[in-house]
Amino acid sequence: MPSKNSSNGTPRFTTQSSLSAYVWSICDILRRSNCAGALQYVPELTWILFLRVLDDLETLEAEQSQAVGAAFTPSLEAPYRWQDWAAPDGWKRRELEEGALGAFFGFVNGELLPYLRGLRDQPNATARQKVISEIMSGVDRVRVDTERNFLDVLDKVHLINSQTVDSTHLFALSQVYEGLLLKMGEKGNDGGQFFTPRQVIKAMVQAIDPGPADTIYDPCAGTGGFLATAYEYVLQKLGDDATPEQLEALKTRRLYGREKENLIYPIALANLVLHGIDKPNLWHGNTLTGQEIYGGLWEGAPAQFDVILTNPPFGGKEGKVAQARFAYKTSATQVLFLQHVIDSLKSGGRCAIVLDEGVSFRQETAFVQTKRKLLNEADVWCILSLPPGTFVNAGAGVKTNIFFFTKGRPTERIWYYDLSGVKVGKKSPLTLEHFEEFFRLLPTRADSERSWTVSRAELEARNYDLKAVNPHAKLDTDTRSVEELLEVIEQKSREVTEALTALRDRIEA
């Protein structure tokens, strides 16, 4: 539980677990207030929490500007700031609570939300105002059932601020929010398609090793996990030697993504903002068809990128509009995304992409053509075979691989590493420890019981079947004779017959 500040009784969150427990207590209120499932309470908490963090941030910025005699213009006008309408001592809140029954919801639904959604359309709207507007784009009304429950949520969220969250835990709030997204991605919540296990993301980012000068892109950003993790990785890499110019560039001009889903796009924006990314350059629309919903945050984005980190949707099907934009036409979503990724990577750029097993071995014309394009235009230096249960927490049991490649030179050989024998499941997920040998062998591409190399000539002879087949794997061979197997079958048959007879006797009795 959070400790209490002795001077005013407010909580102080000194550990991630204490903050996490507190946030889950807010989710408990939402769950009993018409937001039963994670796909309901996570979006509701997202916009509320975002407005609280925004107010805290701009209050601090205003104080800093005043200290040096500089002008500061807040993103929101009164009475639409958190401190006006949501804070327990806010003047607008007191006015609404003393007003007629329903006045609070009337203000939020009828005035506040339309104002926030319309910020992007104001003349000379700032980048931050556009982000605010897009995070609020899917919020047409409060989902909480009563004003009392909504005020309880506001009161608890109000206590999450720079004074109560220990500054030594820089990413505490963002990590708690990641936990909420994981809940949304669990099987049964239909959010798994937007969520990649964070340990897989961390391994991919570590292998690609992005730097502060790299532009980083995810064409199917989901909840923003790849971009947020890459941001943390580069920030940690810079350490105390980071210059103000490097930090400003990382927060505003290095991270780019696209997302199609209306529900997920605002959550991705909020997730990146909570990680400290001031200007998430996220494009809202269909990456494959080019159909744009909102591109205001994409202005100035490069045509190609230094690093691409992504996990395209498994098993998707695309229509003729998407296929028309690609050289090798297929309805298979992942194959079109692979073509998009190759074309979006700069010469010398690096990529890590999760692809389902079918992309590796399927022999349809577009599959083979796309894999030939990949090997001709890029050096695929590693294919990492993941265990079948890697995505089980996200509701997907599909077998997957991670392709690592560098554009600009053709593939001569591929080094494979096999984790498919690792038993993982909902209660025993894949961890970074499972990747330890992989990272130890990666610099030299050495052979081991789990790793081997295949030449370009062998791959061409297999008509670009890139499936990971471990030559060192020990086959579990059944050495019993035909007669022994028949005896086992007959014994099992007798047991079944006896069980059926006993069951009939009980029914007749």
Coordinates of C-alpha atoms in Angstrom, one line a residue:
M1 CA 0.0 0.0 0.0
P2 CA 1.2 3.6 -0.6
S3 CA 2.7 5.4 2.4
K4 CA 1.0 8.5 3.8
N5 CA 2.5 12.0 3.8
S6 CA 2.3 12.9 7.4
S7 CA 1.7 16.6 6.7
N8 CA -1.5 16.2 4.6
G9 CA -2.5 12.6 4.6
T10 CA -2.0 12.1 0.9
P11 CA -0.5 8.9 -0.4
R12 CA 3.1 8.7 -1.6
F13 CA 3.9 5.9 -4.0
T14 CA 7.5 4.8 -3.4
T15 CA 7.3 1.5 -5.4
Q16 CA 5.8 0.4 -8.6
S17 CA 3.7 -2.3 -6.8
S18 CA 2.2 0.3 -4.5
L19 CA 1.2 2.5 -7.5
S20 CA -0.1 -0.5 -9.3
A21 CA -2.3 -1.6 -6.4
Y22 CA -3.7 2.0 -6.2
V23 CA -4.5 2.1 -10.0
W24 CA -6.2 -1.3 -9.8
S25 CA -8.3 0.1 -6.9
I26 CA -9.5 2.7 -9.4
C27 CA -10.2 0.0 -11.9
D28 CA -12.4 -1.7 -9.3
I29 CA -14.6 1.4 -9.2
L30 CA -14.8 1.4 -13.0
R31 CA -15.6 -2.3 -13.1
R32 CA -18.7 -1.8 -10.9
S33 CA -19.7 1.3 -12.8
N34 CA -20.7 0.0 -16.2
C35 CA -17.1 -0.7 -17.4
A36 CA -17.0 -4.4 -16.6
G37 CA -14.3 -5.7 -19.0
A38 CA -10.8 -4.4 -19.7
L39 CA -11.9 -3.2 -23.2
Q40 CA -14.3 -0.9 -21.4
Y41 CA -12.4 0.3 -18.3
V42 CA -8.9 0.7 -19.9
P43 CA -10.1 3.3 -22.5
E44 CA -12.1 5.1 -19.8
L45 CA -9.2 5.3 -17.4
T46 CA -6.8 6.2 -20.3
W47 CA -8.4 9.6 -21.0
I48 CA -9.0 10.5 -17.4
L49 CA -5.4 9.6 -16.4
F50 CA -4.0 11.4 -19.4
L51 CA -5.8 14.6 -18.5
R52 CA -4.4 14.4 -15.0
V53 CA -0.8 13.9 -16.2
L54 CA -1.2 16.7 -18.7
D55 CA -2.4 19.1 -16.0
D56 CA 0.5 18.1 -13.7
L57 CA 3.0 18.5 -16.6
E58 CA 1.7 21.9 -17.7
T59 CA 1.6 23.2 -14.1
L60 CA 5.3 22.4 -13.8
E61 CA 6.1 23.9 -17.2
A62 CA 4.3 27.1 -16.2
E63 CA 6.3 27.4 -13.0
Q64 CA 9.5 26.8 -14.9
S65 CA 8.6 29.5 -17.4
Q66 CA 7.7 32.0 -14.7
A67 CA 11.0 31.3 -12.9
V68 CA 13.0 32.5 -16.0
G69 CA 10.5 35.2 -17.0
A70 CA 9.3 33.4 -20.1
A71 CA 5.7 33.3 -21.4
F72 CA 3.8 30.1 -21.2
T73 CA 0.5 29.3 -23.0
P74 CA -1.4 26.3 -21.6
S75 CA -2.9 23.8 -24.1
L76 CA -6.3 24.1 -22.5
E77 CA -8.4 27.1 -21.5
A78 CA -10.3 27.5 -18.3
P79 CA -12.6 25.8 -17.3
Y80 CA -11.4 22.8 -19.3
R81 CA -8.2 22.2 -17.3
W82 CA -8.1 19.4 -14.8
Q83 CA -7.4 21.9 -12.0
D84 CA -10.7 23.6 -12.8
W85 CA -13.3 20.9 -13.2
A86 CA -11.8 17.6 -11.8
A87 CA -9.6 18.6 -8.9
P88 CA -11.4 18.3 -5.5
D89 CA -10.9 22.0 -4.9
G90 CA -11.4 23.1 -8.5
W91 CA -13.7 26.1 -8.8
K92 CA -15.7 24.7 -11.7
R93 CA -16.2 21.4 -9.9
R94 CA -17.6 23.1 -6.8
E95 CA -19.9 25.1 -9.0
L96 CA -21.2 22.0 -10.8
E97 CA -21.6 20.0 -7.5
E98 CA -23.6 22.8 -6.1
G99 CA -25.8 23.0 -9.2
A100 CA -28.7 20.9 -10.4
L101 CA -28.7 17.1 -10.4
G102 CA -26.9 16.0 -13.5
A103 CA -25.0 19.2 -14.0
F104 CA -21.6 17.5 -13.7
F105 CA -22.2 15.0 -16.5
G106 CA -23.9 17.7 -18.5
F107 CA -20.7 19.8 -18.4
V108 CA -18.4 16.9 -19.2
N109 CA -20.4 15.3 -21.9
G110 CA -21.8 18.5 -23.4
E111 CA -18.9 21.0 -23.1
L112 CA -15.6 19.5 -22.0
L113 CA -15.4 16.5 -24.3
P114 CA -16.5 18.4 -27.5
Y115 CA -13.9 21.1 -26.7
L116 CA -11.1 18.6 -26.2
R117 CA -12.0 16.7 -29.4
G118 CA -12.1 19.9 -31.4
L119 CA -8.6 21.2 -30.3
R120 CA -6.9 19.8 -33.4
D121 CA -9.1 22.0 -35.7
Q122 CA -8.2 25.3 -34.0
P123 CA -6.1 27.7 -36.1
N124 CA -2.4 27.1 -35.4
A125 CA -3.1 24.1 -33.2
T126 CA 0.1 23.0 -31.4
A127 CA 1.4 19.4 -31.6
R128 CA 0.3 18.8 -28.1
Q129 CA -3.2 20.1 -28.8
K130 CA -3.4 17.6 -31.7
V131 CA -2.3 14.8 -29.4
I132 CA -4.9 15.7 -26.8
S133 CA -7.6 15.9 -29.5
E134 CA -6.7 12.5 -30.9
I135 CA -6.5 10.8 -27.5
M136 CA -10.1 12.1 -26.9
S137 CA -11.3 11.3 -30.4
G138 CA -13.2 8.2 -29.4
V139 CA -14.6 9.6 -26.2
D140 CA -18.2 10.7 -26.9
R141 CA -19.4 10.5 -23.4
V142 CA -18.5 9.3 -19.9
R143 CA -19.0 5.5 -19.5
V144 CA -19.2 5.5 -15.7
D145 CA -22.8 5.0 -14.6
T146 CA -23.2 7.7 -11.9
E147 CA -21.8 11.1 -11.1
R148 CA -20.8 9.8 -7.6
N149 CA -18.8 6.9 -9.0
F150 CA -17.2 9.3 -11.6
L151 CA -16.2 11.8 -8.9
D152 CA -14.7 8.9 -6.8
V153 CA -12.6 8.0 -9.8
L154 CA -11.5 11.6 -10.3
D155 CA -10.6 12.0 -6.6
K156 CA -8.4 8.9 -6.7
V157 CA -6.7 9.8 -10.1
H158 CA -6.1 13.3 -8.8
L159 CA -3.7 11.9 -6.2
I160 CA -1.4 10.5 -8.9
N161 CA 1.0 13.4 -9.6
S162 CA 4.6 14.4 -9.5
Q163 CA 4.4 15.0 -5.7
T164 CA 3.1 11.6 -4.9
V165 CA 5.0 9.4 -7.4
D166 CA 8.6 8.9 -6.4
S167 CA 10.7 10.5 -9.1
T168 CA 13.4 7.8 -8.7
H169 CA 10.9 5.4 -10.4
L170 CA 10.9 7.2 -13.7
F171 CA 8.7 4.8 -15.6
A172 CA 6.6 3.6 -12.6
L173 CA 3.3 5.0 -14.0
S174 CA 4.0 3.9 -17.6
Q175 CA 4.8 0.4 -16.4
V176 CA 1.5 0.3 -14.4
Y177 CA -0.3 1.4 -17.5
E178 CA 1.5 -1.4 -19.5
G179 CA 0.0 -3.8 -16.9
L180 CA -3.5 -2.5 -17.8
L181 CA -2.8 -3.0 -21.5
L182 CA -1.6 -6.6 -20.8
K183 CA -5.0 -7.2 -19.1
M184 CA -6.7 -5.9 -22.2
G185 CA -4.7 -8.2 -24.3
E186 CA -5.5 -11.4 -22.4
K187 CA -7.5 -14.1 -24.1
G188 CA -11.2 -13.4 -23.9
N189 CA -10.8 -9.6 -24.1
D190 CA -10.3 -9.5 -27.9
G191 CA -7.4 -7.1 -27.4
G192 CA -4.6 -9.6 -28.0
Q193 CA -4.2 -8.7 -31.6
F194 CA -2.8 -5.3 -30.5
F195 CA -0.5 -6.6 -27.8
T196 CA 3.0 -8.2 -28.2
P197 CA 4.5 -9.8 -25.1
R198 CA 6.9 -7.3 -23.6
Q199 CA 9.8 -9.7 -23.2
V200 CA 9.7 -10.5 -26.9
I201 CA 9.7 -6.8 -27.7
K202 CA 12.7 -6.2 -25.3
A203 CA 14.7 -9.0 -27.0
M204 CA 13.9 -7.6 -30.5
V205 CA 14.9 -4.1 -29.5
Q206 CA 18.1 -5.3 -27.8
A207 CA 19.1 -7.3 -30.9
I208 CA 18.5 -4.3 -33.3
D209 CA 20.2 -1.9 -30.8
P210 CA 18.6 1.4 -31.9
G211 CA 20.6 4.6 -31.3
P212 CA 19.7 8.3 -30.6
A213 CA 20.1 9.3 -34.2
D214 CA 17.9 6.5 -35.6
T215 CA 14.3 7.1 -36.8
I216 CA 12.2 4.2 -35.5
Y217 CA 9.0 3.0 -37.1
D218 CA 6.2 0.5 -36.4
P219 CA 3.7 0.3 -39.3
C220 CA 1.1 -1.5 -37.0
A221 CA 1.8 0.1 -33.7
G222 CA -1.0 -1.4 -31.6
T223 CA -0.7 0.0 -28.1
G224 CA 2.7 1.4 -28.9
G225 CA 4.8 -1.2 -27.1
F226 CA 7.6 -1.3 -29.6
L227 CA 8.0 2.4 -29.8
A228 CA 7.8 2.9 -26.0
T229 CA 10.4 0.1 -25.4
A230 CA 12.7 1.5 -28.1
Y231 CA 12.4 4.9 -26.4
E232 CA 13.3 3.5 -23.0
Y233 CA 16.2 1.6 -24.5
V234 CA 17.7 4.6 -26.3
L235 CA 17.2 6.8 -23.2
Q236 CA 19.0 4.2 -21.0
K237 CA 21.8 4.0 -23.6
L238 CA 22.3 7.8 -23.5
G239 CA 22.3 7.8 -19.7
D240 CA 23.7 10.9 -18.0
D241 CA 25.6 11.9 -21.1
A242 CA 22.4 12.8 -23.0
T243 CA 22.4 16.4 -24.4
P244 CA 19.2 18.5 -24.4
E245 CA 19.2 18.4 -28.2
Q246 CA 19.3 14.5 -28.2
L247 CA 16.5 14.3 -25.6
E248 CA 14.3 16.8 -27.6
A249 CA 14.9 14.9 -30.8
L250 CA 14.1 11.5 -29.2
K251 CA 10.9 12.9 -27.7
T252 CA 9.6 14.6 -30.9
R253 CA 11.4 13.4 -34.1
R254 CA 12.6 9.9 -33.7
L255 CA 9.5 7.7 -33.1
Y256 CA 6.9 7.0 -35.8
G257 CA 4.0 4.6 -36.1
R258 CA 0.7 3.8 -37.8
E259 CA -2.5 2.3 -36.3
K260 CA -5.8 1.5 -37.9
E261 CA -8.2 0.7 -35.0
N262 CA -10.2 3.6 -33.6
L263 CA -10.2 2.0 -30.1
I264 CA -6.4 1.4 -30.0
Y265 CA -5.0 4.5 -31.6
P266 CA -5.8 6.9 -28.6
I267 CA -4.5 4.3 -26.2
A268 CA -1.2 4.1 -28.1
L269 CA -0.9 7.9 -28.0
A270 CA -1.6 7.9 -24.3
N271 CA 0.9 5.1 -23.6
L272 CA 3.6 7.0 -25.4
V273 CA 2.9 10.2 -23.6
L274 CA 3.0 8.4 -20.3
H275 CA 6.4 7.1 -21.2
G276 CA 7.6 10.7 -21.6
I277 CA 7.3 11.0 -25.4
D278 CA 6.1 14.6 -26.0
K279 CA 5.2 14.2 -29.6
P280 CA 4.2 10.7 -30.7
N281 CA 4.2 10.8 -34.5
L282 CA 1.3 8.4 -35.0
W283 CA -0.7 8.2 -38.2
H284 CA -4.3 7.0 -37.9
G285 CA -5.4 4.9 -40.8
N286 CA -4.9 1.7 -42.8
T287 CA -1.2 1.2 -43.5
L288 CA -1.8 -1.2 -46.4
T289 CA -4.5 0.7 -48.2
G290 CA -3.2 4.2 -47.4
Q291 CA -6.7 5.3 -46.3
E292 CA -6.1 8.1 -43.7
I293 CA -8.4 8.9 -40.8
Y294 CA -6.1 11.5 -39.3
G295 CA -2.6 12.4 -40.4
G296 CA -2.0 15.6 -38.4
L297 CA 0.7 14.0 -36.2
W298 CA 2.5 12.6 -39.2
E299 CA 3.6 15.9 -40.7
G300 CA 7.3 15.9 -41.5
A301 CA 7.7 12.1 -41.2
P302 CA 10.5 10.6 -43.4
A303 CA 9.6 8.3 -46.3
Q304 CA 12.1 5.6 -45.0
F305 CA 13.4 4.8 -41.6
D306 CA 16.6 3.6 -39.9
V307 CA 14.9 1.0 -37.7
I308 CA 11.6 -0.9 -38.0
L309 CA 10.3 -3.0 -35.1
T310 CA 6.9 -4.6 -35.7
N311 CA 4.5 -7.5 -35.3
P312 CA 1.9 -7.5 -38.0
P313 CA -1.5 -9.1 -37.4
F314 CA -1.6 -12.9 -37.7
G315 CA -3.9 -14.5 -40.3
G316 CA -5.5 -11.3 -41.6
K317 CA -7.0 -11.0 -45.1
E318 CA -6.7 -8.0 -47.3
G319 CA -8.9 -6.9 -50.3
K320 CA -8.1 -5.6 -53.7
V321 CA -7.6 -2.0 -52.6
A322 CA -4.6 -3.0 -50.4
Q323 CA -3.2 -5.5 -52.9
A324 CA -3.2 -3.0 -55.7
R325 CA -0.5 -1.0 -53.9
F326 CA 2.0 -3.9 -53.8
A327 CA 4.1 -5.6 -56.4
Y328 CA 3.3 -9.1 -55.2
K329 CA -0.5 -9.4 -54.7
T330 CA -2.0 -11.7 -52.0
S331 CA -4.7 -11.4 -49.5
A332 CA -2.3 -12.5 -46.7
T333 CA -1.9 -9.4 -44.4
Q334 CA 1.6 -10.4 -43.1
V335 CA 3.0 -10.8 -46.6
L336 CA 1.8 -7.3 -47.7
F337 CA 3.2 -5.9 -44.4
L338 CA 6.6 -7.6 -45.1
Q339 CA 6.7 -5.9 -48.5
H340 CA 5.8 -2.6 -46.9
V341 CA 8.5 -3.0 -44.3
I342 CA 11.2 -3.8 -46.9
D343 CA 10.2 -0.7 -48.9
S344 CA 10.0 1.5 -45.8
L345 CA 13.6 0.7 -44.6
K346 CA 16.5 2.9 -45.6
S347 CA 19.6 1.3 -47.1
G348 CA 21.6 0.2 -44.1
G349 CA 18.5 0.2 -42.0
R350 CA 17.7 -2.7 -39.6
C351 CA 14.5 -4.5 -38.9
A352 CA 13.0 -7.1 -36.5
I353 CA 9.6 -8.4 -37.5
V354 CA 7.4 -11.1 -36.0
L355 CA 6.0 -13.4 -38.7
D356 CA 3.8 -16.5 -38.4
E357 CA 5.2 -19.8 -39.4
G358 CA 3.2 -19.9 -42.6
V359 CA 5.1 -17.0 -44.1
S360 CA 8.3 -19.1 -43.8
F361 CA 7.2 -22.2 -45.6
R362 CA 4.2 -21.5 -47.8
Q363 CA 4.8 -21.8 -51.5
E364 CA 2.1 -19.6 -53.1
T365 CA 3.5 -17.3 -55.8
A366 CA 3.3 -14.1 -53.8
F367 CA 4.9 -15.7 -50.7
V368 CA 7.9 -17.0 -52.7
Q369 CA 8.2 -13.7 -54.6
T370 CA 8.2 -11.7 -51.4
K371 CA 10.8 -13.9 -49.7
R372 CA 13.0 -13.7 -52.8
K373 CA 12.6 -9.9 -52.7
L374 CA 13.6 -10.0 -49.0
L375 CA 16.7 -12.1 -49.6
N376 CA 17.7 -10.0 -52.7
E377 CA 17.3 -6.6 -51.0
A378 CA 18.3 -7.4 -47.5
D379 CA 20.7 -9.5 -45.4
V380 CA 18.6 -11.7 -43.3
W381 CA 21.1 -12.4 -40.6
C382 CA 18.9 -14.3 -38.2
I383 CA 15.6 -16.1 -37.9
L384 CA 14.6 -16.8 -34.3
S385 CA 12.0 -19.6 -33.9
L386 CA 9.7 -18.8 -31.0
P387 CA 7.9 -21.4 -28.8
P388 CA 4.3 -22.2 -29.9
G389 CA 2.8 -20.7 -26.7
T390 CA 4.5 -17.3 -26.9
F391 CA 1.4 -15.4 -27.7
V392 CA -1.0 -17.5 -25.5
N393 CA -1.6 -14.6 -23.1
A394 CA -2.7 -12.5 -26.0
G395 CA -5.2 -15.2 -27.1
A396 CA -3.1 -16.5 -30.0
G397 CA -1.6 -19.9 -30.2
V398 CA 0.0 -19.5 -33.6
K399 CA 3.6 -20.6 -34.1
T400 CA 5.9 -17.5 -34.9
N401 CA 9.4 -16.5 -35.9
I402 CA 11.3 -13.3 -35.6
F403 CA 13.1 -12.2 -38.8
F404 CA 16.1 -9.9 -38.3
F405 CA 17.6 -8.2 -41.4
T406 CA 19.6 -5.3 -42.7
K407 CA 18.7 -3.7 -46.0
G408 CA 21.2 -2.9 -48.7
R409 CA 23.0 -6.1 -49.3
P410 CA 21.7 -9.6 -50.3
T411 CA 21.4 -12.5 -48.0
E412 CA 24.3 -15.1 -48.4
R413 CA 23.4 -17.2 -45.4
I414 CA 20.9 -17.2 -42.5
W415 CA 21.8 -18.0 -38.9
Y416 CA 18.9 -19.8 -37.1
Y417 CA 18.2 -20.0 -33.4
D418 CA 15.6 -22.4 -32.1
L419 CA 13.5 -21.7 -29.0
S420 CA 10.6 -23.8 -30.2
G421 CA 11.3 -26.5 -27.6
V422 CA 10.8 -24.2 -24.7
K423 CA 7.6 -24.9 -22.9
V424 CA 5.7 -21.7 -22.3
G425 CA 2.1 -21.0 -21.4
K426 CA -0.2 -18.6 -19.6
K427 CA 1.4 -19.3 -16.2
S428 CA 5.0 -19.8 -17.5
P429 CA 5.5 -17.0 -20.1
L430 CA 8.7 -16.5 -22.2
T431 CA 11.2 -14.4 -20.2
L432 CA 14.4 -12.6 -21.1
E433 CA 16.3 -15.4 -19.5
H434 CA 15.2 -17.7 -22.3
F435 CA 17.2 -15.4 -24.7
E436 CA 20.5 -15.5 -22.8
E437 CA 22.2 -18.0 -25.0
F438 CA 20.8 -16.4 -28.1
F439 CA 22.5 -13.1 -27.2
R440 CA 25.7 -14.8 -26.2
L441 CA 26.0 -16.6 -29.6
L442 CA 24.6 -13.8 -31.8
P443 CA 27.8 -11.8 -32.3
T444 CA 29.7 -14.8 -33.8
R445 CA 26.6 -16.7 -35.2
A446 CA 28.0 -19.8 -33.6
D447 CA 26.5 -23.3 -33.9
S448 CA 25.0 -25.0 -30.9
E449 CA 22.3 -27.5 -30.1
R450 CA 19.8 -24.7 -30.8
S451 CA 21.6 -22.8 -33.6
W452 CA 22.8 -23.5 -37.1
T453 CA 23.5 -21.8 -40.4
V454 CA 21.8 -22.4 -43.8
S455 CA 23.4 -21.1 -47.1
R456 CA 21.6 -19.1 -49.8
A457 CA 22.1 -22.0 -52.2
E458 CA 20.2 -24.3 -49.9
L459 CA 17.4 -21.8 -49.4
E460 CA 17.0 -21.4 -53.2
A461 CA 17.1 -25.2 -53.7
R462 CA 14.1 -25.3 -51.2
N463 CA 12.3 -22.6 -53.2
Y464 CA 12.7 -20.1 -50.4
D465 CA 11.2 -22.3 -47.7
L466 CA 12.7 -20.5 -44.7
K467 CA 11.2 -22.7 -42.0
A468 CA 13.5 -23.3 -39.0
V469 CA 14.2 -27.1 -38.9
N470 CA 16.8 -27.7 -36.3
P471 CA 19.3 -30.4 -37.5
H472 CA 20.6 -30.9 -34.0
A473 CA 17.2 -31.7 -32.5
K474 CA 16.9 -35.1 -30.9
L475 CA 14.0 -37.0 -32.3
D476 CA 11.7 -38.7 -29.8
T477 CA 11.4 -42.0 -31.7
D478 CA 9.0 -44.8 -30.7
T479 CA 11.1 -48.0 -30.8
R480 CA 8.2 -50.4 -30.0
S481 CA 7.5 -53.1 -32.5
V482 CA 4.3 -53.5 -34.5
E483 CA 3.3 -56.4 -32.3
E484 CA 3.9 -54.4 -29.1
L485 CA 1.8 -51.5 -30.4
L486 CA -1.1 -53.8 -31.4
E487 CA -1.0 -55.3 -27.8
V488 CA -1.3 -51.8 -26.3
I489 CA -4.2 -51.0 -28.6
E490 CA -6.0 -54.3 -27.7
Q491 CA -5.5 -53.6 -24.0
K492 CA -6.9 -50.1 -24.3
S493 CA -9.9 -51.5 -26.3
R494 CA -10.6 -54.0 -23.5
E495 CA -10.5 -51.2 -20.9
V496 CA -13.0 -49.2 -22.9
T497 CA -15.3 -52.1 -23.3
E498 CA -15.2 -52.9 -19.6
A499 CA -15.9 -49.2 -18.7
L500 CA -18.9 -49.2 -21.1
T501 CA -20.3 -52.4 -19.6
A502 CA -20.0 -51.0 -16.1
L503 CA -21.7 -47.8 -17.2
R504 CA -24.6 -49.7 -18.8
D505 CA -25.0 -51.8 -15.6
R506 CA -25.3 -48.7 -13.5
I507 CA -27.9 -47.2 -15.8
E508 CA -30.0 -50.4 -15.9
A509 CA -29.8 -50.8 -12.2

